[in-house]
XYZ file of C-alpha atoms in Angstrom:
459
model
C -53.397 14.344 31.168
C -51.572 11.855 33.349
C -50.928 9.726 30.298
C -47.204 10.370 30.419
C -47.129 8.304 33.587
C -49.192 5.610 31.929
C -46.831 5.466 28.980
C -43.942 4.990 31.375
C -45.424 1.592 32.230
C -44.253 0.653 28.764
C -41.060 2.689 28.618
C -39.731 1.942 32.091
C -39.539 -1.748 31.249
C -36.812 -1.052 28.711
C -33.978 -1.421 31.212
C -34.451 -5.192 31.266
C -33.354 -5.259 34.910
C -34.535 -8.795 35.441
C -37.140 -10.867 37.181
C -35.857 -10.125 40.662
C -36.694 -6.467 40.332
C -40.013 -6.963 38.553
C -41.369 -9.652 40.848
C -44.279 -8.406 42.902
C -44.536 -5.008 41.251
C -47.976 -5.755 39.855
C -49.504 -6.871 43.155
C -50.621 -3.301 43.881
C -52.385 -2.796 40.561
C -56.142 -2.463 40.821
C -57.625 -4.747 38.186
C -60.530 -3.928 35.888
C -62.177 -5.942 33.130
C -62.662 -3.497 30.252
C -63.261 -6.273 27.723
C -66.085 -8.122 29.533
C -68.820 -9.461 27.238
C -67.517 -7.472 24.273
C -68.681 -8.697 20.865
C -68.116 -7.746 17.239
C -64.729 -6.279 18.010
C -62.369 -5.002 15.292
C -59.963 -7.473 13.768
C -56.553 -7.528 15.434
C -53.736 -5.928 13.478
C -49.975 -6.059 13.945
C -48.285 -4.767 17.082
C -49.886 -4.002 20.455
C -52.469 -1.286 21.193
C -52.936 0.365 24.593
C -55.789 2.650 25.581
C -54.319 5.077 28.128
C -56.905 6.958 30.161
C -56.311 9.820 32.583
C -59.087 10.351 35.128
C -59.643 13.326 37.430
C -59.435 11.264 40.634
C -57.996 13.342 43.508
C -58.975 11.389 46.624
C -55.346 10.866 47.712
C -54.203 14.436 47.079
C -53.193 16.332 50.253
C -54.885 19.624 51.175
C -51.569 21.413 50.576
C -51.257 19.961 47.079
C -54.842 20.879 46.293
C -54.108 24.461 47.276
C -50.675 24.767 45.643
C -51.648 23.165 42.331
C -55.262 24.385 42.076
C -56.802 20.897 42.406
C -59.931 21.895 44.279
C -63.457 21.083 43.218
C -65.295 17.820 42.864
C -64.139 15.248 40.308
C -66.481 14.563 37.415
C -65.612 10.827 37.348
C -64.837 11.174 33.665
C -61.752 10.966 31.486
C -59.752 14.167 31.160
C -57.495 12.590 28.552
C -57.645 9.607 26.215
C -54.678 8.392 24.181
C -54.262 5.436 21.874
C -50.701 4.051 21.961
C -49.519 1.602 19.321
C -46.288 -0.354 19.790
C -45.016 -1.694 16.484
C -44.567 -5.410 15.986
C -40.784 -4.975 15.767
C -40.833 -2.998 19.077
C -38.902 -0.150 17.452
C -41.654 2.484 17.363
C -44.425 3.858 19.563
C -47.224 5.861 17.944
C -49.247 8.031 20.344
C -52.568 9.462 19.130
C -54.480 11.957 21.258
C -58.281 11.712 21.149
C -59.868 15.048 22.179
C -61.930 14.559 25.319
C -64.788 16.608 23.807
C -64.869 14.478 20.650
C -68.355 13.803 19.285
C -68.981 10.119 19.996
C -71.845 7.671 19.917
C -71.828 5.201 22.795
C -73.344 1.760 22.123
C -76.268 0.403 24.129
C -75.235 -0.294 27.734
C -76.230 -0.355 31.397
C -75.632 2.820 33.406
C -72.649 2.380 35.720
C -74.401 3.990 38.708
C -78.122 3.289 38.358
C -77.951 0.061 36.368
C -80.639 1.405 34.038
C -80.405 0.329 30.393
C -79.430 2.981 27.860
C -79.873 2.900 24.123
C -77.059 4.030 21.851
C -76.817 7.829 21.944
C -74.392 10.697 21.231
C -72.071 12.047 23.950
C -68.752 13.753 24.365
C -66.055 11.077 24.485
C -65.096 11.749 28.109
C -68.686 11.034 29.218
C -68.444 7.393 28.138
C -66.399 6.656 31.280
C -68.938 8.335 33.560
C -71.799 6.290 32.080
C -70.133 2.911 31.693
C -66.587 2.952 33.065
C -63.613 1.342 31.319
C -65.770 -1.144 29.409
C -67.930 1.469 27.702
C -64.871 3.647 27.078
C -63.079 0.816 25.261
C -66.200 -0.098 23.281
C -66.722 3.513 22.236
C -63.102 4.039 21.153
C -63.046 0.775 19.216
C -66.260 1.745 17.427
C -64.825 5.148 16.525
C -61.389 3.991 15.392
C -61.905 0.349 14.347
C -58.638 -0.362 16.180
C -58.684 -3.357 18.533
C -57.490 -2.478 22.044
C -55.177 -5.056 23.634
C -54.538 -3.431 27.015
C -56.176 -0.763 29.172
C -54.256 1.490 31.598
C -55.821 4.151 33.826
C -53.878 6.777 35.810
C -55.015 9.501 38.233
C -53.535 12.720 39.663
C -51.696 10.959 42.483
C -49.787 8.417 40.422
C -48.774 11.115 37.951
C -47.222 13.454 40.530
C -45.542 10.721 42.565
C -44.015 9.110 39.469
C -42.551 12.368 38.151
C -41.063 13.115 41.576
C -39.603 9.594 41.838
C -37.838 10.160 38.508
C -36.270 13.367 39.775
C -38.511 15.655 37.739
C -38.826 16.088 33.980
C -37.193 18.780 31.830
C -39.452 20.957 29.684
C -38.443 23.850 27.434
C -40.698 26.536 26.024
C -40.106 29.369 23.571
C -42.682 31.659 25.152
C -44.108 32.446 28.574
C -46.872 30.108 29.721
C -49.407 31.286 32.286
C -52.756 29.814 33.274
C -54.644 31.337 36.202
C -56.871 28.239 36.450
C -54.024 25.785 37.138
C -51.439 28.234 38.484
C -48.957 27.431 35.701
C -46.349 30.211 35.389
C -43.320 29.476 33.204
C -40.946 31.974 31.628
C -39.342 31.181 28.251
C -36.488 28.724 28.658
C -35.775 25.321 30.164
C -37.380 24.123 33.396
C -37.172 20.942 35.476
C -40.715 20.361 36.687
C -41.641 18.560 39.885
C -44.685 16.290 39.945
C -47.056 19.077 40.975
C -45.640 21.532 38.426
C -45.818 18.870 35.720
C -49.476 18.322 36.554
C -50.093 22.051 36.100
C -48.300 21.919 32.737
C -50.327 19.038 31.302
C -53.660 20.268 32.731
C -53.491 23.839 31.446
C -56.111 24.749 28.836
C -55.946 28.554 29.046
C -52.356 29.193 27.973
C -53.448 30.312 24.526
C -56.451 30.238 22.228
C -55.888 26.590 21.314
C -57.665 25.399 24.500
C -57.874 21.594 24.727
C -56.124 21.046 21.387
C -53.162 23.080 22.625
C -53.175 21.130 25.860
C -52.870 17.871 23.894
C -49.735 19.226 22.205
C -48.200 19.960 25.609
C -49.149 16.506 26.878
C -47.409 14.940 23.901
C -44.324 17.081 24.460
C -44.317 15.995 28.101
C -44.461 12.297 27.179
C -41.482 12.773 24.854
C -39.593 14.481 27.694
C -40.516 11.654 30.066
C -39.139 9.089 27.608
C -35.925 11.098 27.328
C -35.648 11.272 31.116
C -36.302 7.551 31.548
C -33.888 6.421 28.835
C -31.144 8.965 29.448
C -30.940 9.358 33.224
C -29.917 5.853 34.239
C -33.305 5.073 35.807
C -33.720 2.012 33.611
C -30.285 0.611 34.407
C -30.462 1.141 38.165
C -32.502 -1.708 39.726
C -33.188 0.200 42.954
C -34.299 3.382 41.179
C -36.285 1.404 38.623
C -38.208 -0.440 41.322
C -38.866 2.796 43.232
C -40.309 4.516 40.165
C -42.306 1.474 39.053
C -43.733 0.827 42.515
C -44.781 4.474 42.806
C -46.653 4.338 39.526
C -48.205 0.906 39.880
C -49.477 1.665 43.382
C -52.344 3.732 41.983
C -52.829 2.541 38.410
C -55.760 0.473 37.134
C -55.173 -2.050 34.363
C -56.668 -5.062 32.651
C -55.896 -8.432 34.226
C -53.556 -9.527 31.451
C -51.066 -6.685 31.880
C -48.512 -7.167 34.643
C -44.822 -7.530 35.465
C -44.268 -10.435 33.060
C -45.537 -8.347 30.142
C -43.557 -5.315 31.290
C -40.331 -7.303 31.451
C -40.796 -8.963 28.064
C -41.682 -5.637 26.507
C -38.766 -3.905 28.182
C -36.243 -6.438 26.914
C -37.464 -5.893 23.370
C -37.394 -2.075 23.750
C -34.070 -1.571 25.523
C -32.805 0.707 22.723
C -35.918 2.902 22.798
C -35.220 6.683 22.529
C -37.343 9.837 22.009
C -36.820 9.515 18.249
C -38.542 6.113 18.446
C -41.802 7.803 19.426
C -44.211 9.714 17.202
C -47.191 11.827 18.206
C -50.378 12.840 16.418
C -53.859 14.130 17.195
C -57.005 12.987 15.439
C -57.637 15.305 12.448
C -60.457 17.714 13.337
C -63.138 18.781 10.875
C -65.118 21.079 13.191
C -63.755 22.134 16.590
C -67.146 23.559 17.665
C -69.743 21.094 16.380
C -73.059 21.824 18.176
C -75.153 18.897 19.419
C -78.547 19.409 21.048
C -78.472 18.502 24.716
C -74.678 18.127 24.739
C -73.268 21.450 23.634
C -70.170 22.153 21.580
C -68.217 19.052 20.564
C -65.131 18.284 18.465
C -66.108 16.614 15.191
C -63.390 14.542 13.561
C -62.454 14.856 9.898
C -63.763 11.379 9.093
C -61.810 10.665 5.858
C -58.484 11.791 7.344
C -59.147 10.058 10.666
C -59.967 6.828 8.827
C -56.615 6.985 7.006
C -54.795 7.643 10.261
C -56.281 4.628 12.025
C -55.801 2.450 8.950
C -52.076 3.242 9.122
C -52.139 2.205 12.778
C -53.876 -1.088 11.978
C -51.329 -1.762 9.229
C -48.456 -1.046 11.647
C -47.110 1.729 9.413
C -45.164 4.760 10.700
C -47.259 7.911 10.901
C -44.401 10.403 10.647
C -43.202 11.287 7.137
C -40.067 9.463 6.076
C -36.854 11.423 6.186
C -34.792 9.711 3.449
C -31.186 10.704 3.081
C -31.287 12.744 6.248
C -27.996 14.489 6.808
C -26.070 13.870 10.038
C -27.262 16.038 12.878
C -25.676 19.450 13.131
C -25.891 21.827 16.093
C -29.045 21.474 18.175
C -31.823 23.766 16.950
C -33.301 26.224 19.459
C -37.126 26.184 19.760
C -38.826 29.435 18.757
C -42.378 30.720 18.806
C -42.844 31.534 15.099
C -41.732 28.993 12.438
C -38.822 30.436 10.411
C -40.544 29.589 7.128
C -43.273 32.119 7.983
C -40.803 35.018 8.303
C -39.731 37.036 5.253
C -36.248 38.614 5.569
C -34.341 41.177 3.513
C -30.586 41.238 4.259
C -28.369 44.308 3.904
C -24.584 44.368 4.215
C -23.766 47.126 6.697
C -20.011 46.641 6.401
C -17.212 46.861 3.826
C -16.724 43.080 4.022
C -17.278 41.740 0.502
C -19.974 39.055 0.271
C -21.127 39.311 3.913
C -24.732 40.011 2.910
C -24.812 36.920 0.717
C -23.384 34.723 3.476
C -25.906 35.985 6.016
C -28.784 35.516 3.545
C -27.685 31.950 2.751
C -27.212 31.042 6.413
C -30.648 32.374 7.385
C -32.237 30.547 4.466
C -30.463 27.302 5.440
C -32.146 27.345 8.848
C -35.574 27.836 7.277
C -36.179 31.601 6.932
C -37.874 32.934 3.809
C -35.129 35.299 2.632
C -35.353 37.362 -0.554
C -32.077 35.832 -1.818
C -31.204 39.340 -3.031
C -29.031 40.963 -0.350
C -28.176 44.608 -0.894
C -25.631 47.134 0.304
C -26.720 49.174 3.314
C -26.747 52.958 3.454
C -24.053 52.772 6.134
C -20.940 50.591 5.739
C -19.737 51.076 9.330
C -22.286 48.931 11.221
C -20.514 47.133 14.059
C -23.461 45.274 15.620
C -26.026 43.416 13.512
C -29.414 45.159 13.551
C -32.887 43.626 13.158
C -35.419 46.207 11.959
C -39.031 45.132 12.431
C -42.595 46.417 12.611
C -43.938 46.298 16.210
C -46.969 44.380 14.908
C -44.640 41.457 14.123
C -42.556 41.491 17.294
C -42.836 37.702 17.740
C -41.243 37.198 14.331
C -38.473 39.607 15.301
C -37.729 37.622 18.460
C -37.407 34.468 16.377
C -34.889 36.216 14.095
C -32.947 37.537 17.105
C -32.694 34.000 18.474
C -31.024 32.991 15.219
C -28.734 36.047 15.418
C -27.667 36.208 19.090
C -26.234 39.523 20.204
C -28.032 41.500 17.507
C -29.876 44.762 18.184
C -33.682 44.838 17.867
C -34.979 48.101 16.385
C -38.760 48.646 16.133
C -39.870 50.819 13.202
C -43.568 51.497 12.678
C -44.571 50.872 9.066
C -41.756 48.425 8.326
C -44.380 45.832 7.362
C -44.133 42.050 7.476
C -40.633 41.865 5.973
C -37.896 41.944 8.610
C -34.730 43.832 7.657
C -31.431 42.357 8.853
C -28.480 44.742 8.595
C -25.391 42.549 8.902
C -22.715 44.088 11.113
C -19.028 43.401 11.610
C -19.847 41.265 14.667
C -21.603 38.586 12.583
C -20.172 35.116 13.112
C -22.913 32.576 12.414
C -26.634 31.863 12.372
C -27.911 29.653 15.217
C -30.291 26.946 13.892
C -33.865 27.405 15.119
C -37.006 25.300 14.849
C -40.688 25.839 15.456
C -41.787 24.773 18.930
C -44.610 22.717 17.378
C -43.041 21.452 14.128
C -46.048 19.564 12.770
C -45.274 17.573 9.656
C -46.859 15.290 7.132
C -50.430 14.354 6.336
C -51.397 13.680 9.945
C -49.443 16.527 11.567
C -47.047 14.090 13.230
C -43.968 14.953 15.260
C -41.342 12.581 16.604
C -40.159 12.749 20.193
C -36.685 14.043 19.325
C -38.271 17.065 17.600
C -40.052 18.355 20.701
C -37.771 17.553 23.658
C -35.211 20.023 24.991
C -31.895 19.719 23.179
C -28.805 19.199 25.275
């Protein structure tokens, strides 16, 4: 869940601010050897692969922060979040794949991290690999599951996450619906918010916002990483040597990494990625075959869809983009507003409530152009004196109605029991245009991939 901060190790180098700034930044990194004595590893592909791990360490959290951000309880010494990040060989693309922490996994034979006792290979949830064998067993397990060779290992805890977000001046998040989680204390109204470090931690930790649980939390973590990239590349942090060093020092002061990743690698990577933007990043989650796969002695696990997962990781090994190509994409128009229900799922019948010839057809075409499923058969309304556009909807589909009202700002919402799934739009004399809208989670393509520019707040 603190993986956004880990990814910034890569992104924050893109300012190419020079050796003077970078020198000494890696002296505070705690070193680990996740690749010790590893054999029969996957063959290296093209590009660079990072395993980013977020642990639940909270030793440096103040009592006030524990109270304010619901961080009490004992840590489990396991991984709350695991992400595989692939940087393309041409340094023009970052692919981020979330691995569910409850994924069904089989750890190879190893020595127990605490007792030193030998263990045979056995099934576990993925996050337990860290508790049993630390970074080394975690890397071995992920490589066995994905057949992707890991080049670098980065580990971040609660402290480094919060301090890094605060050093960057907060990160902007937008949401189309209210988000509340009594476990973490998250409480966001629909709209745009600039989150502090503690608030950001609540946002990426929350699992009880909706019924999607951990899978929904991974979507929010991905959205946060995209927002972090936007903040880093668009706020001047990367071009300001003093600010850059402050942010980097804050993060590196509590990160753990392999011995071969340091300031030299950050600088070289940053120089190659100086034009990196949110649209350069793409996000996916491992395809799931069974979200509640029971395993004796372990409980409910997340079983991957093996054929689809194999294709996903093969694309990573071959250094291919995961997001579907967008050939012939038209120049960007007005920024689309995020909504809760995808427009394509909403059926609309348009009526012309005025004496303006062709208004119904124009409204129908404009709604269809932004993605709504219109009937393409607008009709004349019973009244021709409607001044304000009206949206007639069944109360059972109120979320769909709110999406339509976002596209038609200033319109009147009118609930009518028995209206059914089809929303009726009665175009009034006040109609001027349809505001483009987009689904808040616009998953696309075979692997359900989104690019960073699709999920960040639009300016």
